Coordinates of C-alpha atoms in Angstrom, one line a residue:
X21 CA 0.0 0.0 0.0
X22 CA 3.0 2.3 0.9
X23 CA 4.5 1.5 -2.6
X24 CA 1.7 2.0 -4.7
X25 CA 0.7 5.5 -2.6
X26 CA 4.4 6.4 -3.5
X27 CA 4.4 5.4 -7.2
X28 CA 0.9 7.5 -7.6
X29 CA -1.6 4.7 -7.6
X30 CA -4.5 4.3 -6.3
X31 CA -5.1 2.8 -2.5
X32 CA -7.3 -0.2 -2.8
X33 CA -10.7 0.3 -1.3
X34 CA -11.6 -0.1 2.3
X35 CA -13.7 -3.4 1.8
X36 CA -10.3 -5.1 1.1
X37 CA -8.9 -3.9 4.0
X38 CA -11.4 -5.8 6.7
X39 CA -10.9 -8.5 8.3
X40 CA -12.8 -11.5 7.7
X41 CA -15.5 -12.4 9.6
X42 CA -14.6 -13.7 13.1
X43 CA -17.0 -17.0 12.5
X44 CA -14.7 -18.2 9.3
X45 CA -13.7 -21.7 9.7
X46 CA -9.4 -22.5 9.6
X47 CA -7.8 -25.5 8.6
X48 CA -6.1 -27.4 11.1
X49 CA -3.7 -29.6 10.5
X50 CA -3.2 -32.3 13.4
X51 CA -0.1 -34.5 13.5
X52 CA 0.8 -37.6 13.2
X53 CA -0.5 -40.5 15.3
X54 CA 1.7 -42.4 17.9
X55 CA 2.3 -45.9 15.8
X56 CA 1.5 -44.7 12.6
X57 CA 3.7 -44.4 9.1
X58 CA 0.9 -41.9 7.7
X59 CA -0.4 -38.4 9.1
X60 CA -3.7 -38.3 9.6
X61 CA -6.6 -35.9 7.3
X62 CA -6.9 -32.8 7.8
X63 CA -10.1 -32.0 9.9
X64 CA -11.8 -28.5 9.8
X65 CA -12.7 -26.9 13.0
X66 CA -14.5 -23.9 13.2
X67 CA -13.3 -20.7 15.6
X68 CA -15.3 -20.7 18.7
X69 CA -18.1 -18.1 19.1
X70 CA -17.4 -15.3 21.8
X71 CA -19.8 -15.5 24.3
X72 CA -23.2 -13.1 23.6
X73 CA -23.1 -10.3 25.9
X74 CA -26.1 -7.9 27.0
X75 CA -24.9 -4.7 26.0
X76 CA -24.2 -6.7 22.3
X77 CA -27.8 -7.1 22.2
X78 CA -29.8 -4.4 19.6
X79 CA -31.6 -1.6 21.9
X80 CA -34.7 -2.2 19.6
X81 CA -35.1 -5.8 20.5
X82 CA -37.3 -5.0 23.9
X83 CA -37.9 -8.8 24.2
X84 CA -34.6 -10.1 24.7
X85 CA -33.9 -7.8 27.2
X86 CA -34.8 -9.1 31.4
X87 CA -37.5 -6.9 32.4
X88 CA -35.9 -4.7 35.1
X89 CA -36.8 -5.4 39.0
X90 CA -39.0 -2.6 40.5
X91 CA -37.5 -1.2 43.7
X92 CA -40.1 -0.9 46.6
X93 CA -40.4 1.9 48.7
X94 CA -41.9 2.4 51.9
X95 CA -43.3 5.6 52.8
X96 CA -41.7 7.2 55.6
X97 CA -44.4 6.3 58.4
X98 CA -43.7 2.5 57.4
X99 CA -40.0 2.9 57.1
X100 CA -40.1 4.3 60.4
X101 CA -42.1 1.5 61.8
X102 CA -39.7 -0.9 60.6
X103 CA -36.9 1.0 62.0
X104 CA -38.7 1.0 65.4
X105 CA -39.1 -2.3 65.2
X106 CA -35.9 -3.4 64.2
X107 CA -34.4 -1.3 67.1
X108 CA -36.9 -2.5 69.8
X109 CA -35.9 -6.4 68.8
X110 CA -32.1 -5.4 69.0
X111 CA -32.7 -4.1 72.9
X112 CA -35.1 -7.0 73.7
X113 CA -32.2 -8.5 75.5
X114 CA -31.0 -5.4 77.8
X115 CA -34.8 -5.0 78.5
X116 CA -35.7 -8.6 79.4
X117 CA -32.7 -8.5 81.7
X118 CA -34.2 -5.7 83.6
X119 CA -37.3 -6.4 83.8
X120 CA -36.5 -9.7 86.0
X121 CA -34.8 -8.1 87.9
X122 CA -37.1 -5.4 88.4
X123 CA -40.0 -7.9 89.2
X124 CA -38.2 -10.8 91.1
X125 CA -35.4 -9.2 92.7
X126 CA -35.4 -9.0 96.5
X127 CA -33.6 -5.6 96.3
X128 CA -36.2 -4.0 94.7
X129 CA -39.2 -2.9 96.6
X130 CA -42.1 -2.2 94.3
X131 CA -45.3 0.2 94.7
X132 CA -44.3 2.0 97.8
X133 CA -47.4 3.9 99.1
X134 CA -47.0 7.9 99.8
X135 CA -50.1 9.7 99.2
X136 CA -53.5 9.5 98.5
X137 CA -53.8 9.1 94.6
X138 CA -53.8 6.4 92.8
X139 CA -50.1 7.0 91.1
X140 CA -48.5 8.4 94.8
X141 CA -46.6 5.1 94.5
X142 CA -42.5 4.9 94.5
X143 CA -39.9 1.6 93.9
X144 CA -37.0 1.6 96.4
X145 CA -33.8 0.2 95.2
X146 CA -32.0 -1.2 98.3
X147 CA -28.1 -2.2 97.7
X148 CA -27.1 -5.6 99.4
X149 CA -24.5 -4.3 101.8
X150 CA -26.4 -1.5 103.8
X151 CA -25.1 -2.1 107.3
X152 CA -24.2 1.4 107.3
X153 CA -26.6 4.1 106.1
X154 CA -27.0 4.8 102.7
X155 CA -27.1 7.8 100.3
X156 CA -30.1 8.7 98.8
X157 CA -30.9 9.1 95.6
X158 CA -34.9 10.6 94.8
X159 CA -34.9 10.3 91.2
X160 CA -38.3 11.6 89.0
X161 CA -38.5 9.9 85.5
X162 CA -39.3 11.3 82.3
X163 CA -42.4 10.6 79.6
X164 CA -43.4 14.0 78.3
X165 CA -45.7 14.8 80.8
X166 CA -48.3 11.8 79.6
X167 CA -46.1 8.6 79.8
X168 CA -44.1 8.5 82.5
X169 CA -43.9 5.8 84.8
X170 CA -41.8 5.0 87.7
X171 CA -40.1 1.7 86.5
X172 CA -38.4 3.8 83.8
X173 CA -35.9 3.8 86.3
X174 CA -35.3 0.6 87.0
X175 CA -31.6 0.4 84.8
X176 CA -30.7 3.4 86.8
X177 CA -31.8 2.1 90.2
X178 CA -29.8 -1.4 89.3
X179 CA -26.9 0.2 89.0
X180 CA -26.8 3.1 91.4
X181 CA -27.7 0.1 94.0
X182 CA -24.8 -1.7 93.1
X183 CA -22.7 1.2 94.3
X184 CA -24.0 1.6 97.8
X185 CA -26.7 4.0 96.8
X186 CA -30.7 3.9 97.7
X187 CA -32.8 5.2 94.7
X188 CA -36.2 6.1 95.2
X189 CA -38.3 5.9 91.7
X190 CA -41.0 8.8 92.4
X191 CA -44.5 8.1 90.3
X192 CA -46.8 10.6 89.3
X193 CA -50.3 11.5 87.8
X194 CA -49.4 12.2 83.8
X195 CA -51.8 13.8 81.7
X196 CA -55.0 13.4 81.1
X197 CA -55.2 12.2 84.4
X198 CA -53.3 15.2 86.1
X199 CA -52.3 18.4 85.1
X200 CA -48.8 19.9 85.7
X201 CA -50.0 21.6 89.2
X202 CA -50.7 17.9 90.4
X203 CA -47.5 16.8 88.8
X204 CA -45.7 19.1 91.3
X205 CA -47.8 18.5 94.1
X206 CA -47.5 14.5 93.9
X207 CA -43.5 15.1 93.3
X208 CA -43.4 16.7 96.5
X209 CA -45.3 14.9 98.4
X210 CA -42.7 11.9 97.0
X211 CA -39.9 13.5 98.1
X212 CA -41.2 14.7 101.4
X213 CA -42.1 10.7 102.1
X214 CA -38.0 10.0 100.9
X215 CA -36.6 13.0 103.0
X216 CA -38.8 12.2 106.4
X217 CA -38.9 8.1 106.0
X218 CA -35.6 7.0 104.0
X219 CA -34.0 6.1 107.5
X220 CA -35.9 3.0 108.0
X221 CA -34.9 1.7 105.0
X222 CA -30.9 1.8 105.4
X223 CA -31.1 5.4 104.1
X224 CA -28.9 8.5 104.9
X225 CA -31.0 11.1 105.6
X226 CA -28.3 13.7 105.4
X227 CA -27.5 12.4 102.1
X228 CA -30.2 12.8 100.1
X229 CA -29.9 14.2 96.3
X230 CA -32.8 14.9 93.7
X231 CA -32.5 13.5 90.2
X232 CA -35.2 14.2 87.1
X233 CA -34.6 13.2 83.8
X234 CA -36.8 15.1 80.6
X235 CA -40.1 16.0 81.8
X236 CA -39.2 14.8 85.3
X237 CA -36.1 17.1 85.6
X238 CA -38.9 20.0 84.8
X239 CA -41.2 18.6 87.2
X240 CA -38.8 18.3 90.2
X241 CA -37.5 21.4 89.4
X242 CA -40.8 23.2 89.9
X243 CA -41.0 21.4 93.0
X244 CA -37.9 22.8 94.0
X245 CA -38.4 26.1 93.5
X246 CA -41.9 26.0 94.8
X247 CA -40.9 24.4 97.8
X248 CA -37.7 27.2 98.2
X249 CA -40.8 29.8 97.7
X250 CA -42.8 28.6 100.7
X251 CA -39.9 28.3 102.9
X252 CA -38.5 31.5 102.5
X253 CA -41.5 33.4 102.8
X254 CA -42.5 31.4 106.6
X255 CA -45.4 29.1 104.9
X256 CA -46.0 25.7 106.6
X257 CA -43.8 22.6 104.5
X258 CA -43.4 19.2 105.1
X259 CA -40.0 19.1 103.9
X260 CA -36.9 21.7 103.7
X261 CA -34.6 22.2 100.3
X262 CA -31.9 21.9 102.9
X263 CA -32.6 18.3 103.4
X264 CA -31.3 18.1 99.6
X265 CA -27.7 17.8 99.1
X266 CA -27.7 18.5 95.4
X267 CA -30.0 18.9 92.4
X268 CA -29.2 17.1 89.1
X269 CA -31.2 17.9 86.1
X270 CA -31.2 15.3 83.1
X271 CA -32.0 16.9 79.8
X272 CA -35.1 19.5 81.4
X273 CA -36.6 22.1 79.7
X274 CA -37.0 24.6 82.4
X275 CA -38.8 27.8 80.0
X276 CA -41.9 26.5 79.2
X277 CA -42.3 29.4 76.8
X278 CA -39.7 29.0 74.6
X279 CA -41.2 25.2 74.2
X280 CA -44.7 25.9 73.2
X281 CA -43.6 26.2 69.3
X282 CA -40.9 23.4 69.5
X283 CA -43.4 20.4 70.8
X284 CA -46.0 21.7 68.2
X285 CA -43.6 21.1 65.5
X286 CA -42.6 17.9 67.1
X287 CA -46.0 16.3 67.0
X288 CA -47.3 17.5 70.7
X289 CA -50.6 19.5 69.4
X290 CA -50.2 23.4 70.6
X291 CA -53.8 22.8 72.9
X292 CA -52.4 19.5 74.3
X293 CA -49.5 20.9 75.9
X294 CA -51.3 24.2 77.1
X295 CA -53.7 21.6 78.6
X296 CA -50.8 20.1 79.9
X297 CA -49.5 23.8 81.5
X298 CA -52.9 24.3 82.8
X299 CA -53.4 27.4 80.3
X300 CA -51.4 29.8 78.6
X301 CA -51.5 31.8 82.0
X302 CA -49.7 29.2 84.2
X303 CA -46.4 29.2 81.7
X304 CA -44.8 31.4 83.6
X305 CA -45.3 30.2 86.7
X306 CA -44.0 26.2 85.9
X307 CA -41.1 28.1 84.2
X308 CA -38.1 27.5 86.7
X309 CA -36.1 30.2 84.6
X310 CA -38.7 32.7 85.3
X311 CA -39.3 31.7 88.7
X312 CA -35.5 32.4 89.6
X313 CA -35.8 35.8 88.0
X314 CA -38.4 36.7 90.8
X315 CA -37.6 34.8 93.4
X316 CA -35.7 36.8 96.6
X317 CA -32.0 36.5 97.4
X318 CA -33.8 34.8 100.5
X319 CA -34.8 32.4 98.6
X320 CA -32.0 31.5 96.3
X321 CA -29.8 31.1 99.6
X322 CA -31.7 28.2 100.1
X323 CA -31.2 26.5 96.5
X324 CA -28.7 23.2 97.2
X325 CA -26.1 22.3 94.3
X326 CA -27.2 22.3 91.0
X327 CA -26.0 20.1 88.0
X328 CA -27.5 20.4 84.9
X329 CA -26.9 18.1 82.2
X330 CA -28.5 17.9 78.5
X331 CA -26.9 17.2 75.3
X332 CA -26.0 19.7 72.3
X333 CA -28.1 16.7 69.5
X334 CA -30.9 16.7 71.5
X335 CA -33.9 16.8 69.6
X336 CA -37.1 16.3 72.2
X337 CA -36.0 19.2 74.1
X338 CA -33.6 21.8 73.1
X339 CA -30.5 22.3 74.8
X340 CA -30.2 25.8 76.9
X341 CA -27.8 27.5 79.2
X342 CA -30.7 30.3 79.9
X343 CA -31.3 28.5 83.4
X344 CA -28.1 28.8 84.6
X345 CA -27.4 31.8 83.8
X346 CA -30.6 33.1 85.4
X347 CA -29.3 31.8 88.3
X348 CA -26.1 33.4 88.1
X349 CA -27.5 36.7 87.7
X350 CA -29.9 35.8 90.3
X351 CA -27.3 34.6 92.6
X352 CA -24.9 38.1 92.4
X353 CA -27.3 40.9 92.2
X354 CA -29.6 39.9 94.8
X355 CA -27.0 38.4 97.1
X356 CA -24.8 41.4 96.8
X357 CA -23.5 42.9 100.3
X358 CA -25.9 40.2 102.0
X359 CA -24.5 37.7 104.4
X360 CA -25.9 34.6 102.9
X361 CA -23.7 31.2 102.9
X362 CA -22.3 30.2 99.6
X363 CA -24.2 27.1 99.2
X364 CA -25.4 27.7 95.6
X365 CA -23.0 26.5 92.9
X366 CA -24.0 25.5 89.6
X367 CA -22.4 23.2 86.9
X368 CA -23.2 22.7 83.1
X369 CA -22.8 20.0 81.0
X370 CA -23.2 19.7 77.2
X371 CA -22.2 17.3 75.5

């Protein structure tokens, strides 16, 4: 082709050029036979066939293509169903675990009676070894003001106990059967049966701390404050805030205001939780921010140790230093030039 190109003459045409067809058969020769003078015939075997591929088949040929798979998708209430179900079968272990030892443990003493209603009941979680008294742990679970239950506690009670530490599980009226003034009112009364009868049951009554977790830490710490309220101010109470070493409070919402909106968009109907707050009106006053804001310096002096502890990924209730820093504010311009004890501190935690 170079030599005729160079000599002027034509190129010969492209069809001469091609390859022949992959399928054309080839002559094979084979050799001779162990034993034998002659070589055998030649025998013709054709070239093997590449395999057919699916991307070699013709785009217009519909039927030899496999129908593709349809992909199912749940909607989002289902796929969250399933989700819940898949995570409530992974802990089925952790809770079966605690919930014989909850029921059939000798350490745990169920359904303790202190009040009149029908939820002023309250588990005691005794640790084996309590020759000598006891701290005291009065601990007020969580359920969003409608669910909460006082065996919620029981993982915390198990393991505080194993420590040397009495937990108290406080119950309570939730919502529709209570409202948040009898929340309060059966949270104190709880914690007025732990402070003025712990003792008989291996408990330190100089040790005693309060613990609420969610909706509990907002519940205790109304009672707190309303409790702090009465003494300072001469009414009669059935227990003192003195009688509580320290106040830890578990992922609370303690501005009841600033929540409103929040639990709406959450799922918690705007009229529920107002029901729940026994009006618009009573916000304020079950807002433990607010309440420190007009509370005396009297008052305050009285507050034991605070921790308060909520995480910064917290979705149910938002995270917020505002309560502590009300405090704070509380603590140094009403306390100024007055001769109160420092017996208020006040931790954070985020996380």
């Amino acid at each position: 082709l170079r030599g005729r190109r160079a000599r002027g003459g034509r190129a010969p045409p492209a069809e001469r050029l091609r390859r022949p067809p992959p399928l054309v058969a080839r002559a094979v020769r084979v050799p001779e036979a162990p034993g034998l003078g002659r070589p055998q015939e030649a025998v013709v075997l054709p070239r093997r066939r590449r395999p057919c591929r699916l991307r070699d088949l013709p785009r217009h040929a519909p039927h030899l293509h496999p129908a593709p798979v349809p992909r199912v998708r749940l909607p989002l209430d289902e796929r969250q169903l399933v989700a819940l179900a898949v995570y409530a079968i992974l802990l089925m272990p952790g809770f079966l675990q605690v919930g014989y030892y909850y029921f059939f443990s000798s350490q745990v003493h169920r359904s303790i009676v202190y009040g009149e209603q029908p939820r002023n009941r309250l588990d005691l979680y005794i640790p084996k070894d309590n020759r000598r008294p006891c701290p005291v742990v009065a601990f007020v679970t969580g359920g969003a003001w409608i669910i909460g239950y006082k065996a919620w506690g029981a993982l915390l009670g198990r393991r505080l106990a194993e420590r040397g530490i009495i937990v108290a599980c406080i119950d309570y009226r939730n919502f529709p059967q209570g409202r948040i003034g009898d929340m309060v009112s059966d949270a104190s009364q709880g914690i007025s049966f732990v402070c003025n009868n712990i003792a008989s049951y291996g408990g330190d009554p100089n040790k005693i701390y309060l613990m609420g977790q969610s909706a509990g830490a907002h519940i205790s710490a109304c009672a707190l404050m309303e409790q702090a309220v009465k003494e300072s101010s001469g009414q009669p109470i059935s227990w003192s805030v003195t009688q509580i070493k320290a106040y830890f409070g578990l992922s609370g919402g303690y501005n009841i205001h600033n929540l409103v909106d929040h639990f709406h968009q959450r799922g918690l109907n705007r009229s529920i939780f107002l029901s729940i707050m026994d009006g618009e009106e009573s916000l304020s006053r079950y807002s433990p921010e607010i309440v420190v804001k007009e509370s005396s310096a009297r008052t305050i002096a009285l507050l034991p140790h605070i921790f308060l502890m909520h995480g910064t990924d917290d979705y149910s209730i938002p995270s917020s230093a505002r309560f502590v820093y009300a405090f704070c504010r509380c603590l140094f311009s009403k306390m100024k030039g007055k001769q109160y004890p420092p017996s208020l501190q006040i931790f954070l935690m985020l996380w």
